Amino acid sequence: GAGVSQSPSNKVTEKGKDVELRCDPISGHTALYWYRQSLGQGLEFLIYFQGNSAPDKSGLPSDRFSAERTGGSVSTLTIQRTQQEDSAVYLCASSFTYNSPLHFGNGTRLTVT
Amino acid sequence: GNSVTQMEGPVTLSEEAFLTINCTYTATGYPSLFWYVQYPGEGLQLLLKATKADDKGSNKGFEATYRKETTSFHLEKGSVQVSDSAVYFCALSDPSEDSSYKLIFGSGTRLLVRP
C-alpha cells in the first residue's frame, strides 16, 4: 500500500473488554513498531518487530498487552481486560530496516469508558 | 537514561513570524536527532534529522542544528505559514545502544499560525 494503515481509526470500549488493533505496514518493510500517545504525553515505545519476531517487548505496560506479527506483514496489538488508563492513541510505524526512517500510520484512538 | 525535553505549547504566531521550538536532550552516547511533524488528522512524518554534532538538518524551510555543547536541537523557521500549524515532536535514537531502533520522543509542541 501507499502508507501504513491502521484500523479501526477510533474504538470505544467498556472497561474490562478486550480489544484488537490492526496495523498494515508498507510492503517490504521488515521492521514494525507500536507506540502509544497518551493525552499530553509524548510517544511511548511499546514493542519492536523484526520480521515476525519481537526482540524488544520492553515497552508493553503490563501482561494485559500483547502483540503479534504474521507473514512479516500485518501486526495486531491486543489489550485484554481494558482499563481507563489504556485510553490513548496507538500508533504503528514501519521501516525498511531497523535503522531506516520510520513511516507512521494515522493511529487508532482508543477510549475506555 | 536517554530523554528529550521540549518547550510546552501551544505556540501561537502570526503568519510570517519567526519560529523557534526548543528541544534539549540527555543521552549516554552520541544520539541521532530528529524532528517529526503531525498535521491534523495525519500520521507523524519525519521533518528533518541530524546524525552528528554541528550537523544542520533542513526541510521545507525548517532548520535545526545539532549542538553537542548545549545538548540541544532547536527547530527554527524564518517565516511561518498557516499550513505549518501542526504538532512538532523532537526525538532521538542512540546508535551506540542495542536498542538503536527505538526512538525517544519529547511530549510535542503544538504550533498554531494565524493568518
PDB file of C-alpha atoms in Angstrom:
ATOM      1  CA  GLY A   1       0.000   0.000   0.000  1.00  0.00           C
ATOM      2  CA  ALA A   2       0.899   3.638  -0.190  1.00  0.00           C
ATOM      3  CA  GLY A   3       1.428   4.003   3.526  1.00  0.00           C
ATOM      4  CA  VAL A   4       0.977   2.405   6.916  1.00  0.00           C
ATOM      5  CA  SER A   5      -2.669   1.601   7.500  1.00  0.00           C
ATOM      6  CA  GLN A   6      -4.244   1.196  10.932  1.00  0.00           C
ATOM      7  CA  SER A   7      -7.722   0.034  11.841  1.00  0.00           C
ATOM      8  CA  PRO A   8     -10.025   0.935  13.357  1.00  0.00           C
ATOM      9  CA  SER A   9      -9.328   4.653  13.417  1.00  0.00           C
ATOM     10  CA  ASN A  10     -11.465   5.012  16.534  1.00  0.00           C
ATOM     11  CA  LYS A  11     -12.519   2.461  19.117  1.00  0.00           C
ATOM     12  CA  VAL A  12     -14.725   2.968  22.141  1.00  0.00           C
ATOM     13  CA  THR A  13     -14.935   0.045  24.523  1.00  0.00           C
ATOM     14  CA  GLU A  14     -16.183  -0.688  28.007  1.00  0.00           C
ATOM     15  CA  LYS A  15     -13.797  -1.293  30.847  1.00  0.00           C
ATOM     16  CA  GLY A  16     -12.948  -4.971  31.106  1.00  0.00           C
ATOM     17  CA  LYS A  17     -13.442  -5.788  27.422  1.00  0.00           C
ATOM     18  CA  ASP A  18     -10.691  -7.000  25.115  1.00  0.00           C
ATOM     19  CA  VAL A  19      -9.686  -5.010  22.016  1.00  0.00           C
ATOM     20  CA  GLU A  20      -7.594  -5.744  18.939  1.00  0.00           C
ATOM     21  CA  LEU A  21      -5.828  -3.056  16.962  1.00  0.00           C
ATOM     22  CA  ARG A  22      -4.514  -3.785  13.487  1.00  0.00           C
ATOM     23  CA  CYS A  23      -1.563  -2.441  11.554  1.00  0.00           C
ATOM     24  CA  ASP A  24      -0.756  -2.989   7.871  1.00  0.00           C
ATOM     25  CA  PRO A  25       2.804  -1.823   7.254  1.00  0.00           C
ATOM     26  CA  ILE A  26       4.293  -0.659   3.995  1.00  0.00           C
ATOM     27  CA  SER A  27       5.022  -3.638   1.771  1.00  0.00           C
ATOM     28  CA  GLY A  28       8.627  -4.771   2.062  1.00  0.00           C
ATOM     29  CA  HIS A  29       9.254  -3.112   5.417  1.00  0.00           C
ATOM     30  CA  THR A  30      10.862  -5.640   7.733  1.00  0.00           C
ATOM     31  CA  ALA A  31      10.688  -3.584  10.920  1.00  0.00           C
ATOM     32  CA  LEU A  32       7.437  -2.685  12.669  1.00  0.00           C
ATOM     33  CA  TYR A  33       6.861  -0.695  15.833  1.00  0.00           C
ATOM     34  CA  TRP A  34       3.986   0.149  18.145  1.00  0.00           C
ATOM     35  CA  TYR A  35       3.938   3.386  20.122  1.00  0.00           C
ATOM     36  CA  ARG A  36       1.343   4.881  22.460  1.00  0.00           C
ATOM     37  CA  GLN A  37       0.470   8.542  22.741  1.00  0.00           C
ATOM     38  CA  SER A  38      -1.428   9.452  25.882  1.00  0.00           C
ATOM     39  CA  LEU A  39      -3.070  12.846  26.392  1.00  0.00           C
ATOM     40  CA  GLY A  40      -0.391  15.463  26.975  1.00  0.00           C
ATOM     41  CA  GLN A  41       2.397  12.899  26.774  1.00  0.00           C
ATOM     42  CA  GLY A  42       4.995  12.126  24.198  1.00  0.00           C
ATOM     43  CA  LEU A  43       5.079   8.916  22.268  1.00  0.00           C
ATOM     44  CA  GLU A  44       5.862   5.903  24.381  1.00  0.00           C
ATOM     45  CA  PHE A  45       7.580   2.897  22.778  1.00  0.00           C
ATOM     46  CA  LEU A  46       5.691  -0.367  23.222  1.00  0.00           C
ATOM     47  CA  ILE A  47       7.205  -3.095  21.029  1.00  0.00           C
ATOM     48  CA  TYR A  48       9.506  -3.669  18.055  1.00  0.00           C
ATOM     49  CA  PHE A  49       9.219  -6.446  15.459  1.00  0.00           C
ATOM     50  CA  GLN A  50      11.913  -7.569  13.069  1.00  0.00           C
ATOM     51  CA  GLY A  51      10.127  -9.870  10.681  1.00  0.00           C
ATOM     52  CA  ASN A  52       7.737 -11.955  12.760  1.00  0.00           C
ATOM     53  CA  SER A  53       9.804 -11.932  15.926  1.00  0.00           C
ATOM     54  CA  ALA A  54       9.732  -9.300  18.647  1.00  0.00           C
ATOM     55  CA  PRO A  55      13.237  -8.829  20.051  1.00  0.00           C
ATOM     56  CA  ASP A  56      12.074  -5.943  22.215  1.00  0.00           C
ATOM     57  CA  LYS A  57       8.793  -6.030  24.133  1.00  0.00           C
ATOM     58  CA  SER A  58      10.119  -3.896  26.941  1.00  0.00           C
ATOM     59  CA  GLY A  59       7.597  -1.098  26.494  1.00  0.00           C
ATOM     60  CA  LEU A  60       4.455  -3.171  26.946  1.00  0.00           C
ATOM     61  CA  PRO A  61       2.894  -1.705  30.128  1.00  0.00           C
ATOM     62  CA  SER A  62       1.537  -4.945  31.575  1.00  0.00           C
ATOM     63  CA  ASP A  63       0.799  -8.572  30.745  1.00  0.00           C
ATOM     64  CA  ARG A  64      -2.635  -7.462  29.515  1.00  0.00           C
ATOM     65  CA  PHE A  65      -0.864  -6.173  26.410  1.00  0.00           C
ATOM     66  CA  SER A  66       0.367  -8.498  23.678  1.00  0.00           C
ATOM     67  CA  ALA A  67       1.219  -8.213  20.007  1.00  0.00           C
ATOM     68  CA  GLU A  68       1.954 -10.498  17.140  1.00  0.00           C
ATOM     69  CA  ARG A  69       3.029 -10.181  13.552  1.00  0.00           C
ATOM     70  CA  THR A  70       2.357 -12.735  10.867  1.00  0.00           C
ATOM     71  CA  GLY A  71       3.845 -13.263   7.419  1.00  0.00           C
ATOM     72  CA  GLY A  72       6.296 -10.465   8.054  1.00  0.00           C
ATOM     73  CA  SER A  73       3.422  -8.098   7.431  1.00  0.00           C
ATOM     74  CA  VAL A  74       0.250  -7.429   9.417  1.00  0.00           C
ATOM     75  CA  SER A  75       0.519  -6.869  13.148  1.00  0.00           C
ATOM     76  CA  THR A  76      -2.157  -6.995  15.830  1.00  0.00           C
ATOM     77  CA  LEU A  77      -1.918  -5.334  19.233  1.00  0.00           C
ATOM     78  CA  THR A  78      -4.275  -6.908  21.756  1.00  0.00           C
ATOM     79  CA  ILE A  79      -5.282  -5.365  25.055  1.00  0.00           C
ATOM     80  CA  GLN A  80      -7.122  -7.668  27.440  1.00  0.00           C
ATOM     81  CA  ARG A  81      -9.438  -6.526  30.221  1.00  0.00           C
ATOM     82  CA  THR A  82      -9.089  -2.881  29.212  1.00  0.00           C
ATOM     83  CA  GLN A  83      -8.732  -0.209  31.875  1.00  0.00           C
ATOM     84  CA  GLN A  84      -9.451   3.514  31.644  1.00  0.00           C
ATOM     85  CA  GLU A  85      -5.738   4.295  31.749  1.00  0.00           C
ATOM     86  CA  ASP A  86      -5.383   2.388  28.469  1.00  0.00           C
ATOM     87  CA  SER A  87      -7.189   5.251  26.704  1.00  0.00           C
ATOM     88  CA  ALA A  88      -4.698   6.712  24.231  1.00  0.00           C
ATOM     89  CA  VAL A  89      -3.787   6.895  20.572  1.00  0.00           C
ATOM     90  CA  TYR A  90      -1.936   3.769  19.483  1.00  0.00           C
ATOM     91  CA  LEU A  91       0.473   4.411  16.629  1.00  0.00           C
ATOM     92  CA  CYS A  92       2.070   1.863  14.359  1.00  0.00           C
ATOM     93  CA  ALA A  93       5.164   2.555  12.286  1.00  0.00           C
ATOM     94  CA  SER A  94       7.231   0.542   9.847  1.00  0.00           C
ATOM     95  CA  SER A  95      10.654   0.926   8.297  1.00  0.00           C
ATOM     96  CA  PHE A  96      12.645  -0.826   5.588  1.00  0.00           C
ATOM     97  CA  THR A  97      15.249  -1.924   8.118  1.00  0.00           C
ATOM     98  CA  TYR A  98      15.747  -1.204  11.807  1.00  0.00           C
ATOM     99  CA  ASN A  99      17.794   1.945  11.177  1.00  0.00           C
ATOM    100  CA  SER A 100      15.774   3.359   8.279  1.00  0.00           C
ATOM    101  CA  PRO A 101      13.334   6.252   8.654  1.00  0.00           C
ATOM    102  CA  LEU A 102      10.045   5.344  10.301  1.00  0.00           C
ATOM    103  CA  HIS A 103       6.738   5.745   8.484  1.00  0.00           C
ATOM    104  CA  PHE A 104       3.788   6.174  10.821  1.00  0.00           C
ATOM    105  CA  GLY A 105       0.137   5.323  10.409  1.00  0.00           C
ATOM    106  CA  ASN A 106      -2.631   7.709  11.468  1.00  0.00           C
ATOM    107  CA  GLY A 107      -3.200   5.795  14.672  1.00  0.00           C
ATOM    108  CA  THR A 108      -6.124   4.199  16.493  1.00  0.00           C
ATOM    109  CA  ARG A 109      -7.779   6.357  19.143  1.00  0.00           C
ATOM    110  CA  LEU A 110      -8.879   4.037  21.958  1.00  0.00           C
ATOM    111  CA  THR A 111     -11.356   5.258  24.548  1.00  0.00           C
ATOM    112  CA  VAL A 112     -12.173   3.018  27.502  1.00  0.00           C
ATOM    113  CA  THR A 113     -15.380   4.038  29.299  1.00  0.00           C
TER     114      THR A 113
ATOM    115  CA  GLY B   1      18.889   7.080  30.510  1.00  0.00           C
ATOM    116  CA  ASN B   2      18.043   8.889  27.302  1.00  0.00           C
ATOM    117  CA  SER B   3      15.363  11.578  27.304  1.00  0.00           C
ATOM    118  CA  VAL B   4      14.051  14.533  25.297  1.00  0.00           C
ATOM    119  CA  THR B   5      12.553  17.741  26.661  1.00  0.00           C
ATOM    120  CA  GLN B   6      10.567  20.160  24.525  1.00  0.00           C
ATOM    121  CA  MET B   7       9.078  23.528  25.256  1.00  0.00           C
ATOM    122  CA  GLU B   8       5.444  23.393  26.181  1.00  0.00           C
ATOM    123  CA  GLY B   9       2.835  24.658  23.791  1.00  0.00           C
ATOM    124  CA  PRO B  10       0.735  25.791  22.307  1.00  0.00           C
ATOM    125  CA  VAL B  11       2.828  28.278  20.394  1.00  0.00           C
ATOM    126  CA  THR B  12       0.660  30.824  18.603  1.00  0.00           C
ATOM    127  CA  LEU B  13       2.199  33.008  15.907  1.00  0.00           C
ATOM    128  CA  SER B  14       1.061  35.295  13.137  1.00  0.00           C
ATOM    129  CA  GLU B  15       1.848  34.355   9.568  1.00  0.00           C
ATOM    130  CA  GLU B  16       5.407  35.280   8.503  1.00  0.00           C
ATOM    131  CA  ALA B  17       6.655  35.368  12.096  1.00  0.00           C
ATOM    132  CA  PHE B  18       9.899  33.685  13.146  1.00  0.00           C
ATOM    133  CA  LEU B  19       9.561  30.322  14.845  1.00  0.00           C
ATOM    134  CA  THR B  20      11.732  28.643  17.454  1.00  0.00           C
ATOM    135  CA  ILE B  21      10.729  25.451  19.248  1.00  0.00           C
ATOM    136  CA  ASN B  22      13.265  24.454  21.869  1.00  0.00           C
ATOM    137  CA  CYS B  23      14.447  20.882  22.311  1.00  0.00           C
ATOM    138  CA  THR B  24      17.123  19.577  24.651  1.00  0.00           C
ATOM    139  CA  TYR B  25      18.211  16.019  25.199  1.00  0.00           C
ATOM    140  CA  THR B  26      20.007  13.720  27.601  1.00  0.00           C
ATOM    141  CA  ALA B  27      21.882  10.778  26.140  1.00  0.00           C
ATOM    142  CA  THR B  28      24.573   8.375  27.283  1.00  0.00           C
ATOM    143  CA  GLY B  29      26.097   8.048  23.825  1.00  0.00           C
ATOM    144  CA  TYR B  30      26.092  10.079  20.630  1.00  0.00           C
ATOM    145  CA  PRO B  31      22.486  10.130  19.504  1.00  0.00           C
ATOM    146  CA  SER B  32      20.894  10.892  16.190  1.00  0.00           C
ATOM    147  CA  LEU B  33      18.301  13.667  16.478  1.00  0.00           C
ATOM    148  CA  PHE B  34      15.028  14.113  14.654  1.00  0.00           C
ATOM    149  CA  TRP B  35      12.069  16.426  14.282  1.00  0.00           C
ATOM    150  CA  TYR B  36       8.747  14.839  13.360  1.00  0.00           C
ATOM    151  CA  VAL B  37       5.607  16.747  12.435  1.00  0.00           C
ATOM    152  CA  GLN B  38       1.984  15.651  12.818  1.00  0.00           C
ATOM    153  CA  TYR B  39      -0.500  17.620  10.732  1.00  0.00           C
ATOM    154  CA  PRO B  40      -4.168  17.477  11.784  1.00  0.00           C
ATOM    155  CA  GLY B  41      -5.684  14.092  11.001  1.00  0.00           C
ATOM    156  CA  GLU B  42      -2.429  12.642   9.715  1.00  0.00           C
ATOM    157  CA  GLY B  43       0.354  10.387  10.967  1.00  0.00           C
ATOM    158  CA  LEU B  44       3.764  11.573  12.069  1.00  0.00           C
ATOM    159  CA  GLN B  45       6.161  12.486   9.290  1.00  0.00           C
ATOM    160  CA  LEU B  46       9.905  12.902   9.507  1.00  0.00           C
ATOM    161  CA  LEU B  47      10.660  16.597   9.016  1.00  0.00           C
ATOM    162  CA  LEU B  48      14.444  16.630   9.366  1.00  0.00           C
ATOM    163  CA  LYS B  49      17.312  14.899  11.104  1.00  0.00           C
ATOM    164  CA  ALA B  50      20.950  15.258  12.098  1.00  0.00           C
ATOM    165  CA  THR B  51      23.269  12.403  12.956  1.00  0.00           C
ATOM    166  CA  LYS B  52      26.357  14.104  14.404  1.00  0.00           C
ATOM    167  CA  ALA B  53      27.448  17.234  16.203  1.00  0.00           C
ATOM    168  CA  ASP B  54      27.237  20.506  14.222  1.00  0.00           C
ATOM    169  CA  ASP B  55      25.137  18.885  11.508  1.00  0.00           C
ATOM    170  CA  LYS B  56      22.236  21.010  10.323  1.00  0.00           C
ATOM    171  CA  GLY B  57      19.061  19.300   9.195  1.00  0.00           C
ATOM    172  CA  SER B  58      16.740  21.238   6.930  1.00  0.00           C
ATOM    173  CA  ASN B  59      13.491  20.695   5.065  1.00  0.00           C
ATOM    174  CA  LYS B  60      10.544  22.843   3.923  1.00  0.00           C
ATOM    175  CA  GLY B  61      12.206  25.981   5.283  1.00  0.00           C
ATOM    176  CA  PHE B  62      12.725  24.451   8.734  1.00  0.00           C
ATOM    177  CA  GLU B  63      16.212  24.055  10.192  1.00  0.00           C
ATOM    178  CA  ALA B  64      17.743  22.549  13.302  1.00  0.00           C
ATOM    179  CA  THR B  65      21.408  22.337  14.303  1.00  0.00           C
ATOM    180  CA  TYR B  66      22.809  19.529  16.448  1.00  0.00           C
ATOM    181  CA  ARG B  67      24.565  21.328  19.331  1.00  0.00           C
ATOM    182  CA  LYS B  68      26.528  18.868  21.441  1.00  0.00           C
ATOM    183  CA  GLU B  69      27.861  21.532  23.812  1.00  0.00           C
ATOM    184  CA  THR B  70      24.364  22.599  24.819  1.00  0.00           C
ATOM    185  CA  THR B  71      22.691  19.204  24.122  1.00  0.00           C
ATOM    186  CA  SER B  72      20.099  20.995  22.022  1.00  0.00           C
ATOM    187  CA  PHE B  73      18.351  20.628  18.670  1.00  0.00           C
ATOM    188  CA  HIS B  74      16.086  23.664  18.414  1.00  0.00           C
ATOM    189  CA  LEU B  75      13.710  23.896  15.448  1.00  0.00           C
ATOM    190  CA  GLU B  76      13.585  27.203  13.560  1.00  0.00           C
ATOM    191  CA  LYS B  77      11.802  28.697  10.606  1.00  0.00           C
ATOM    192  CA  GLY B  78      12.222  32.233   9.370  1.00  0.00           C
ATOM    193  CA  SER B  79       8.657  32.827   8.176  1.00  0.00           C
ATOM    194  CA  VAL B  80       5.826  30.515   9.183  1.00  0.00           C
ATOM    195  CA  GLN B  81       2.695  29.887   7.163  1.00  0.00           C
ATOM    196  CA  VAL B  82      -0.802  28.882   8.231  1.00  0.00           C
ATOM    197  CA  SER B  83      -0.117  25.476   6.692  1.00  0.00           C
ATOM    198  CA  ASP B  84       2.678  24.930   9.245  1.00  0.00           C
ATOM    199  CA  SER B  85       0.078  24.570  12.006  1.00  0.00           C
ATOM    200  CA  ALA B  86       0.741  21.119  13.448  1.00  0.00           C
ATOM    201  CA  VAL B  87       2.280  19.305  16.400  1.00  0.00           C
ATOM    202  CA  TYR B  88       6.067  19.042  16.327  1.00  0.00           C
ATOM    203  CA  PHE B  89       7.964  16.254  18.090  1.00  0.00           C
ATOM    204  CA  CYS B  90      11.656  16.173  18.870  1.00  0.00           C
ATOM    205  CA  ALA B  91      13.164  12.689  19.115  1.00  0.00           C
ATOM    206  CA  LEU B  92      16.441  10.846  19.456  1.00  0.00           C
ATOM    207  CA  SER B  93      17.866   7.426  18.829  1.00  0.00           C
ATOM    208  CA  ASP B  94      21.143   6.187  20.263  1.00  0.00           C
ATOM    209  CA  PRO B  95      23.174   4.168  17.732  1.00  0.00           C
ATOM    210  CA  SER B  96      25.605   3.083  20.442  1.00  0.00           C
ATOM    211  CA  GLU B  97      22.920   1.084  22.222  1.00  0.00           C
ATOM    212  CA  ASP B  98      21.477  -2.290  21.278  1.00  0.00           C
ATOM    213  CA  SER B  99      18.119  -0.571  21.074  1.00  0.00           C
ATOM    214  CA  SER B 100      19.197   1.892  18.398  1.00  0.00           C
ATOM    215  CA  TYR B 101      15.907   1.253  16.568  1.00  0.00           C
ATOM    216  CA  LYS B 102      13.993   2.836  19.452  1.00  0.00           C
ATOM    217  CA  LEU B 103      13.005   6.484  19.135  1.00  0.00           C
ATOM    218  CA  ILE B 104      12.700   8.509  22.333  1.00  0.00           C
ATOM    219  CA  PHE B 105      10.193  11.324  21.826  1.00  0.00           C
ATOM    220  CA  GLY B 106       9.510  14.599  23.544  1.00  0.00           C
ATOM    221  CA  SER B 107       5.969  15.457  24.540  1.00  0.00           C
ATOM    222  CA  GLY B 108       5.280  17.506  21.415  1.00  0.00           C
ATOM    223  CA  THR B 109       4.687  21.207  20.822  1.00  0.00           C
ATOM    224  CA  ARG B 110       1.520  22.408  19.135  1.00  0.00           C
ATOM    225  CA  LEU B 111       2.022  25.302  16.717  1.00  0.00           C
ATOM    226  CA  LEU B 112      -0.905  27.441  15.627  1.00  0.00           C
ATOM    227  CA  VAL B 113      -0.283  30.023  12.920  1.00  0.00           C
ATOM    228  CA  ARG B 114      -2.940  32.692  12.442  1.00  0.00           C
ATOM    229  CA  PRO B 115      -3.456  34.494   9.112  1.00  0.00           C
TER     230      PRO B 115
END
